[in-house]
Amino acid sequence: MYKQPSFWLTLIALVVFFAFISYAQNNFDAYVIRIMNVAAIYVILGVSLNLINGFTGQFSLGHAGFMAIGAYASALLYMSPELKAMNFFIKPLIWPLNRIQIPFFPALLIGGLLAAGAGFLVGAPCMRVKGDYLAIVTYGFSEIIRVLFNNLQSVTNGPLGLKGLPTYTNLWWSWGWAVFTVFFIKRLIDSSYGRALKAIRDNEEAAEAMGVNLFYHKTLAFVVGAFFAGIAGGLLGSLVMTIDPNAFNIMLTFQIVLIVLLGGLGSITGTVISGVLIAVLMEWLRIVETPMKIFGITIPGISGMRMLIFSIILMISVLFFRHGILGDREFSWQGVISFFKRRQSNRGG
Amino acid sequence: MAILKLDKVTKKFGGLVAVNNVSLELEQGQLAGLIGPNGAGKTTIFNVITGVYRPDSGKVYFMGIDITKKKPHEIAALGIARTFQNIKLFHRMSVLDNVRVACHFRLKASVFSAVLDLPKYAREEREMTKESLDLLEAVGLKQLANESAGSLPYGYQRKLEIARALATRPKILLLDEPAAGMNPEETAELMRFIKRIRDEFGLTILLIEHDMKVVMGICEKITVLDHGCVIAEGSPKEIQNNPEVIKAYLGSGVYARS
Amino acid sequence: MSDAQASACAFSSGGVLMNLTLFLQHLANGVALGFVFGLVAIGYTLVYGVVKLVNFAHGDIFMMAAFFVYYGIVLFSFPWFLSFLFAIFLTALLGISIEKVAYKPLRNAPRISSLCSAIGMSFLLENFAIVVFGGRQKPFYQPAVLNKTLNVWGVRIQLVTIITIVVSIGALFFLSYLVYKTKMGLAMRALAYDFDTARLMGINVDRTITFTFAVGSSLAAISAIFWALRYPQIWPFMGVFPGWRAFTAAIIGGIGSIKGAMVGGFLIGMISILLVAFLPDLAGYRDAFIFIMLVFVLLFKPTGLFGET
């Protein structure tokens, strides 16, 4: 692996990328940094959902639920006891959560692991329900999480949510995790395990007849996908500083589904591109919600317009661009090299 | 001792008895055929053997082990592989990957070792790739290893399916209508091919086939099913002359006239 | 005996009768709500039966119907009954258009695509409602005639409750006439039984599907009107939970079965009312409870009570 040029090219690209991140963190203004953070979180969410929906072919709508678990679990661990006391003024937080505080990174990890545990519970029914029904069961799961978090006042503070969370999330954390997610999932799907997942997607009956353990591999996809969704939830909580159960509703899952559909079910490269694209687009679309003047006529900002445009894009991509930006093609150094070689030979000949 | 034994297997779907009290034995190294009119329950028997269906009564033994209640992937791992009547390849995957999937269940390296490409996994991966390429060479598809499986012509897809089944290192191979959709030349080649892999890989083969030339040409033992029941069993010669079989295939009217 | 104990004792002895009337009152409400869910559930079941698609947007079609009534009265100053009819007609039209735009082009595409399209349509309708109708709750017009309370043997029942039950029964009879006695109904049943064969037999697939969506959407509109008369605040997300409860009802009853949808609707209606009435502490968990039921039915008896295997 160390002898291949692609390894070194990837390494160089990563060094350049993180040099850029380091520069951006110190020099860009807060607004741009925020969009970049959101973009990274969208990349994590999109790639992890694509593992379940695109590569394993199990259509899940549970991502918002996994995120909620990650966001709450990590926040309850990294918040200071004083901050918790301030938040939980109606009903105090249960012991021992009201006493402990741990650093951001382990808190994130625990959030991710708890989400992974939930992923296991959700993935298990995959053996019995398929297709639309699976989509409904996973959606049901994420709604159950939302209802529970709204009602478990002494653990989650109910609908009031958690406010004033410390902002640990920066470009290092967010893009660090995004790169790790891409690395982990890319390596997973290219491995023998990944081939088993894709075989399940292409033909479940044949995969099973060839010795692929359906239960193990389907839950594997859910556990890994949910873990990264939990991490993304934790990063998001610490970025937006406020979380409440209703923020993790089906709309959020739809946004992630759109990222995956737009990027291409089964393409990590496409998902990375569309994750960044959607983050920028959502920000850019804010202008339709603020009043503006065109040719002397003031058009009032219409709240909700952003999501309407967003859902129209979703419908258009579902109806007309079913394969997304890249279908199931991927970026590879070999592809780039052969592209340049072809251009050279064209020029020469 | 028989390598595979079905003991009074019955499988019902609602009111329909698809397989009715069927007993069947395969000897090590045998090349056996399963024939019968459409809807006689042939594919259902395959599905019972491979664990897709659980029989309502009766038992299935493989090398003396009761496999009636085992899951399909466990049965595959024990050494029973199959192909499908309407080819079921992993269409969006490459030819090589189709075969490598069938080696996956033997992988010992963990998910983490696979993701990090640790030496233990890397070695196993190399072995799987080599074994798969060897199998593709054996069926004559090596030069197409990187093509997408869905883009292969029909005859090649059939061969790929067999190569994929062989990658599970089976002791028994179940072939569901391997000659379907083939012209006489291809069929003749297929017959030679089946005999060859039987000898080369030391297999026991059970095949479902409608093409009588194939069944009579290569099978050493033939079992005839009709309406879920075994109506005859024996060598090709015996089956050809069995009045019950002729009746089942041609209808009683024709039999009466001849 | 202390005073507190005495009063507690007195309360419980007088309470038996009171609890009975209270119970009957809740029962009447539960039956009415059961009909409302049942009618929505039929919409899911009919569409699933014919095109094998979970119409995620059905709850939002329900929401749109309530807004059509609202705008019929506020914008066009229709009398309320005309406004109701107008809304039912428009909702049927909306259902048909959704099918034409979002589902028909994907009829031969993989199931996942039509699923995404249905989800996207639900998303689109909700956001459309937020932008066009506004995100705030709006008061739903309550005709004074319907706003009476009757006293039946000491049980206080709202007139709306009785009308809900009567009209729903009427709608059910009409529906069974349509499905079991007309040519169109026969075509629907044929498509539900075997889509490809029915098409080969010369059944006009497009027309039958259009008809199915029209019927399902009209039923959603009727139930939306009764829902809004009972809970007179309407807003863009008002269809989400009734939609899910009705869907759960359809699954519990066995998707594809009209009878099952009604029975499931009753179950869910009763559970919703009785849980809030008698276990108010758990009322917040009501939808979690209904979802858990849904998950369990899907896991252990996916064909429901009356579904075919």
Short mmCIF file of N, CA, C and O in Angstrom, two decimals, chain A residues 210, chain B residues 46 82-89 91 95 98-99 136 139-141 144 149-166 173-183 186-187 189-190 193-194 197 207-210:
data_model
loop_
_atom_site.label_atom_id
_atom_site.label_comp_id
_atom_site.label_asym_id
_atom_site.label_seq_id
_atom_site.Cartn_x
_atom_site.Cartn_y
_atom_site.Cartn_z
N MET A 210 -24.88 -17.38 -0.85
CA MET A 210 -23.44 -17.45 -1.00
C MET A 210 -22.73 -17.32 0.36
O MET A 210 -21.55 -17.00 0.43
N PHE B 46 -35.19 -27.32 -3.86
CA PHE B 46 -33.92 -26.60 -3.72
C PHE B 46 -33.99 -25.61 -2.57
O PHE B 46 -33.05 -25.48 -1.78
N ARG B 82 -25.61 -23.13 -4.66
CA ARG B 82 -26.66 -23.27 -5.66
C ARG B 82 -26.56 -22.18 -6.72
O ARG B 82 -25.87 -21.18 -6.55
N THR B 83 -27.27 -22.39 -7.83
CA THR B 83 -27.51 -21.32 -8.79
C THR B 83 -29.03 -21.15 -8.87
O THR B 83 -29.77 -21.94 -8.29
N PHE B 84 -29.46 -20.10 -9.55
CA PHE B 84 -30.88 -19.79 -9.56
C PHE B 84 -31.45 -19.94 -10.97
O PHE B 84 -30.78 -19.73 -11.97
N GLN B 85 -32.76 -20.27 -10.98
CA GLN B 85 -33.45 -20.47 -12.25
C GLN B 85 -33.39 -19.20 -13.11
O GLN B 85 -33.00 -19.25 -14.26
N ASN B 86 -33.80 -18.07 -12.50
CA ASN B 86 -33.62 -16.80 -13.19
C ASN B 86 -32.40 -16.14 -12.56
O ASN B 86 -32.46 -15.63 -11.46
N ILE B 87 -31.30 -16.21 -13.28
CA ILE B 87 -29.98 -15.82 -12.78
C ILE B 87 -30.04 -14.67 -11.76
O ILE B 87 -30.65 -13.65 -12.02
N LYS B 88 -29.42 -14.87 -10.63
CA LYS B 88 -29.39 -13.82 -9.60
C LYS B 88 -27.96 -13.42 -9.31
O LYS B 88 -27.37 -13.87 -8.33
N LEU B 89 -27.41 -12.59 -10.17
CA LEU B 89 -26.06 -12.09 -9.93
C LEU B 89 -26.14 -10.78 -9.17
O LEU B 89 -27.21 -10.20 -9.04
N HIS B 91 -25.67 -7.52 -9.87
CA HIS B 91 -25.55 -6.87 -11.17
C HIS B 91 -24.63 -5.66 -11.22
O HIS B 91 -23.97 -5.42 -12.21
N VAL B 95 -17.40 -8.68 -12.14
CA VAL B 95 -17.39 -10.15 -12.24
C VAL B 95 -16.54 -10.74 -11.11
O VAL B 95 -16.96 -11.67 -10.41
N ASN B 98 -18.22 -10.44 -7.72
CA ASN B 98 -19.28 -11.43 -7.57
C ASN B 98 -18.74 -12.72 -6.97
O ASN B 98 -19.34 -13.31 -6.08
N VAL B 99 -17.58 -13.13 -7.47
CA VAL B 99 -17.00 -14.38 -6.98
C VAL B 99 -16.42 -14.19 -5.59
O VAL B 99 -16.56 -15.03 -4.71
N LEU B 136 -12.46 -18.06 -11.99
CA LEU B 136 -12.88 -17.41 -13.23
C LEU B 136 -12.13 -17.99 -14.42
O LEU B 136 -12.69 -18.15 -15.50
N VAL B 139 -13.69 -21.27 -15.46
CA VAL B 139 -14.93 -21.18 -16.25
C VAL B 139 -14.73 -20.31 -17.49
O VAL B 139 -15.67 -20.05 -18.22
N GLY B 140 -13.51 -19.82 -17.68
CA GLY B 140 -13.20 -19.06 -18.88
C GLY B 140 -13.68 -17.63 -18.88
O GLY B 140 -14.04 -17.07 -19.91
N LEU B 141 -13.71 -17.01 -17.69
CA LEU B 141 -14.17 -15.62 -17.63
C LEU B 141 -13.09 -14.68 -17.09
O LEU B 141 -13.37 -13.54 -16.76
N LEU B 144 -12.64 -11.18 -18.28
CA LEU B 144 -13.75 -10.25 -18.07
C LEU B 144 -13.87 -9.85 -16.59
O LEU B 144 -14.87 -9.28 -16.18
N ALA B 149 -21.02 -7.27 -13.81
CA ALA B 149 -21.69 -8.56 -14.02
C ALA B 149 -22.97 -8.42 -14.84
O ALA B 149 -23.30 -9.29 -15.65
N GLY B 150 -23.67 -7.31 -14.65
CA GLY B 150 -24.93 -7.12 -15.35
C GLY B 150 -24.76 -6.96 -16.85
O GLY B 150 -25.72 -7.14 -17.61
N SER B 151 -23.53 -6.60 -17.28
CA SER B 151 -23.33 -6.34 -18.70
C SER B 151 -22.91 -7.59 -19.47
O SER B 151 -22.76 -7.56 -20.69
N LEU B 152 -22.72 -8.71 -18.78
CA LEU B 152 -22.28 -9.93 -19.45
C LEU B 152 -23.40 -10.52 -20.30
O LEU B 152 -24.57 -10.41 -19.95
N PRO B 153 -23.05 -11.17 -21.42
CA PRO B 153 -24.08 -11.90 -22.17
C PRO B 153 -24.61 -13.06 -21.34
O PRO B 153 -23.96 -13.54 -20.40
N TYR B 154 -25.80 -13.51 -21.72
CA TYR B 154 -26.54 -14.49 -20.93
C TYR B 154 -25.73 -15.74 -20.57
O TYR B 154 -25.65 -16.13 -19.40
N GLY B 155 -25.10 -16.33 -21.54
CA GLY B 155 -24.37 -17.58 -21.30
C GLY B 155 -23.25 -17.39 -20.29
O GLY B 155 -23.03 -18.23 -19.42
N TYR B 156 -22.57 -16.24 -20.39
CA TYR B 156 -21.50 -15.93 -19.44
C TYR B 156 -22.05 -15.73 -18.03
O TYR B 156 -21.42 -16.09 -17.04
N GLN B 157 -23.28 -15.12 -17.97
CA GLN B 157 -23.86 -14.91 -16.64
C GLN B 157 -24.11 -16.25 -15.96
O GLN B 157 -23.87 -16.40 -14.76
N ARG B 158 -24.58 -17.23 -16.74
CA ARG B 158 -24.79 -18.57 -16.17
C ARG B 158 -23.48 -19.14 -15.62
O ARG B 158 -23.45 -19.71 -14.54
N LYS B 159 -22.42 -18.97 -16.42
CA LYS B 159 -21.11 -19.50 -15.98
C LYS B 159 -20.61 -18.78 -14.75
O LYS B 159 -20.04 -19.39 -13.84
N LEU B 160 -20.83 -17.45 -14.72
CA LEU B 160 -20.37 -16.67 -13.57
C LEU B 160 -21.11 -17.14 -12.31
O LEU B 160 -20.52 -17.26 -11.24
N GLU B 161 -22.39 -17.44 -12.49
CA GLU B 161 -23.15 -17.90 -11.34
C GLU B 161 -22.57 -19.21 -10.79
O GLU B 161 -22.48 -19.40 -9.59
N ILE B 162 -22.15 -20.08 -11.71
CA ILE B 162 -21.55 -21.34 -11.26
C ILE B 162 -20.21 -21.08 -10.59
O ILE B 162 -19.92 -21.63 -9.52
N ALA B 163 -19.41 -20.19 -11.18
CA ALA B 163 -18.11 -19.87 -10.58
C ALA B 163 -18.31 -19.31 -9.18
O ALA B 163 -17.58 -19.64 -8.24
N ARG B 164 -19.32 -18.46 -9.04
CA ARG B 164 -19.61 -17.85 -7.74
C ARG B 164 -19.99 -18.94 -6.73
O ARG B 164 -19.52 -18.93 -5.59
N ALA B 165 -20.82 -19.88 -7.18
CA ALA B 165 -21.21 -20.97 -6.29
C ALA B 165 -19.99 -21.80 -5.89
O ALA B 165 -19.86 -22.21 -4.73
N LEU B 166 -19.07 -22.03 -6.85
CA LEU B 166 -17.88 -22.84 -6.55
C LEU B 166 -16.99 -22.15 -5.52
O LEU B 166 -16.28 -22.81 -4.76
N LEU B 173 -23.39 -29.18 -5.27
CA LEU B 173 -23.78 -28.03 -6.08
C LEU B 173 -25.18 -28.28 -6.63
O LEU B 173 -25.44 -29.32 -7.23
N LEU B 174 -26.07 -27.34 -6.39
CA LEU B 174 -27.43 -27.45 -6.90
C LEU B 174 -27.58 -26.50 -8.08
O LEU B 174 -27.38 -25.30 -7.94
N LEU B 175 -27.90 -27.04 -9.25
CA LEU B 175 -28.03 -26.20 -10.44
C LEU B 175 -29.49 -26.15 -10.87
O LEU B 175 -30.09 -27.18 -11.15
N ASP B 176 -30.06 -24.92 -10.90
CA ASP B 176 -31.46 -24.79 -11.25
C ASP B 176 -31.59 -24.38 -12.71
O ASP B 176 -31.35 -23.23 -13.06
N GLU B 177 -31.94 -25.32 -13.56
CA GLU B 177 -32.07 -25.12 -15.01
C GLU B 177 -30.87 -24.42 -15.64
O GLU B 177 -30.99 -23.33 -16.18
N PRO B 178 -29.70 -25.05 -15.56
CA PRO B 178 -28.50 -24.40 -16.09
C PRO B 178 -28.55 -24.21 -17.61
O PRO B 178 -27.91 -23.30 -18.12
N ALA B 179 -29.31 -25.01 -18.31
CA ALA B 179 -29.29 -24.92 -19.78
C ALA B 179 -30.42 -24.05 -20.32
O ALA B 179 -30.57 -23.91 -21.54
N ALA B 180 -31.21 -23.43 -19.42
CA ALA B 180 -32.34 -22.63 -19.89
C ALA B 180 -31.84 -21.51 -20.79
O ALA B 180 -30.86 -20.83 -20.48
N GLY B 181 -32.49 -21.35 -21.93
CA GLY B 181 -32.17 -20.25 -22.84
C GLY B 181 -30.91 -20.46 -23.65
O GLY B 181 -30.40 -19.53 -24.25
N MET B 182 -30.37 -21.68 -23.66
CA MET B 182 -29.14 -21.92 -24.43
C MET B 182 -29.47 -22.65 -25.74
O MET B 182 -30.42 -23.44 -25.78
N ASN B 183 -28.67 -22.39 -26.77
CA ASN B 183 -28.87 -23.12 -28.02
C ASN B 183 -28.18 -24.48 -27.92
O ASN B 183 -27.41 -24.71 -26.97
N GLU B 186 -24.40 -24.47 -27.24
CA GLU B 186 -24.06 -24.03 -25.88
C GLU B 186 -24.42 -25.11 -24.88
O GLU B 186 -23.68 -25.36 -23.92
N THR B 187 -25.56 -25.77 -25.11
CA THR B 187 -25.99 -26.82 -24.20
C THR B 187 -24.97 -27.96 -24.16
O THR B 187 -24.61 -28.44 -23.09
N GLU B 189 -21.85 -27.77 -24.79
CA GLU B 189 -20.65 -27.30 -24.09
C GLU B 189 -20.89 -27.31 -22.59
O GLU B 189 -20.02 -27.70 -21.81
N LEU B 190 -22.12 -26.87 -22.21
CA LEU B 190 -22.46 -26.83 -20.78
C LEU B 190 -22.38 -28.22 -20.16
O LEU B 190 -21.88 -28.39 -19.05
N PHE B 193 -18.99 -29.07 -19.54
CA PHE B 193 -18.51 -28.21 -18.45
C PHE B 193 -18.95 -28.75 -17.09
O PHE B 193 -18.15 -28.85 -16.15
N ILE B 194 -20.22 -29.15 -16.98
CA ILE B 194 -20.73 -29.65 -15.69
C ILE B 194 -19.97 -30.91 -15.28
O ILE B 194 -19.55 -31.05 -14.13
N ILE B 197 -16.40 -29.88 -14.08
CA ILE B 197 -16.26 -29.31 -12.73
C ILE B 197 -16.59 -30.35 -11.67
O ILE B 197 -16.01 -30.33 -10.59
N LEU B 207 -29.17 -31.44 -10.37
CA LEU B 207 -29.63 -30.37 -11.25
C LEU B 207 -31.08 -30.54 -11.66
O LEU B 207 -31.58 -31.65 -11.83
N ILE B 208 -31.74 -29.38 -11.76
CA ILE B 208 -33.10 -29.34 -12.28
C ILE B 208 -32.96 -28.98 -13.75
O ILE B 208 -32.20 -28.07 -14.08
N GLU B 209 -33.64 -29.70 -14.63
CA GLU B 209 -33.50 -29.33 -16.04
C GLU B 209 -34.75 -29.74 -16.81
O GLU B 209 -35.35 -30.77 -16.54
N HIS B 210 -35.11 -28.91 -17.78
CA HIS B 210 -36.22 -29.26 -18.65
C HIS B 210 -35.72 -29.94 -19.92
O HIS B 210 -36.43 -30.72 -20.53
#
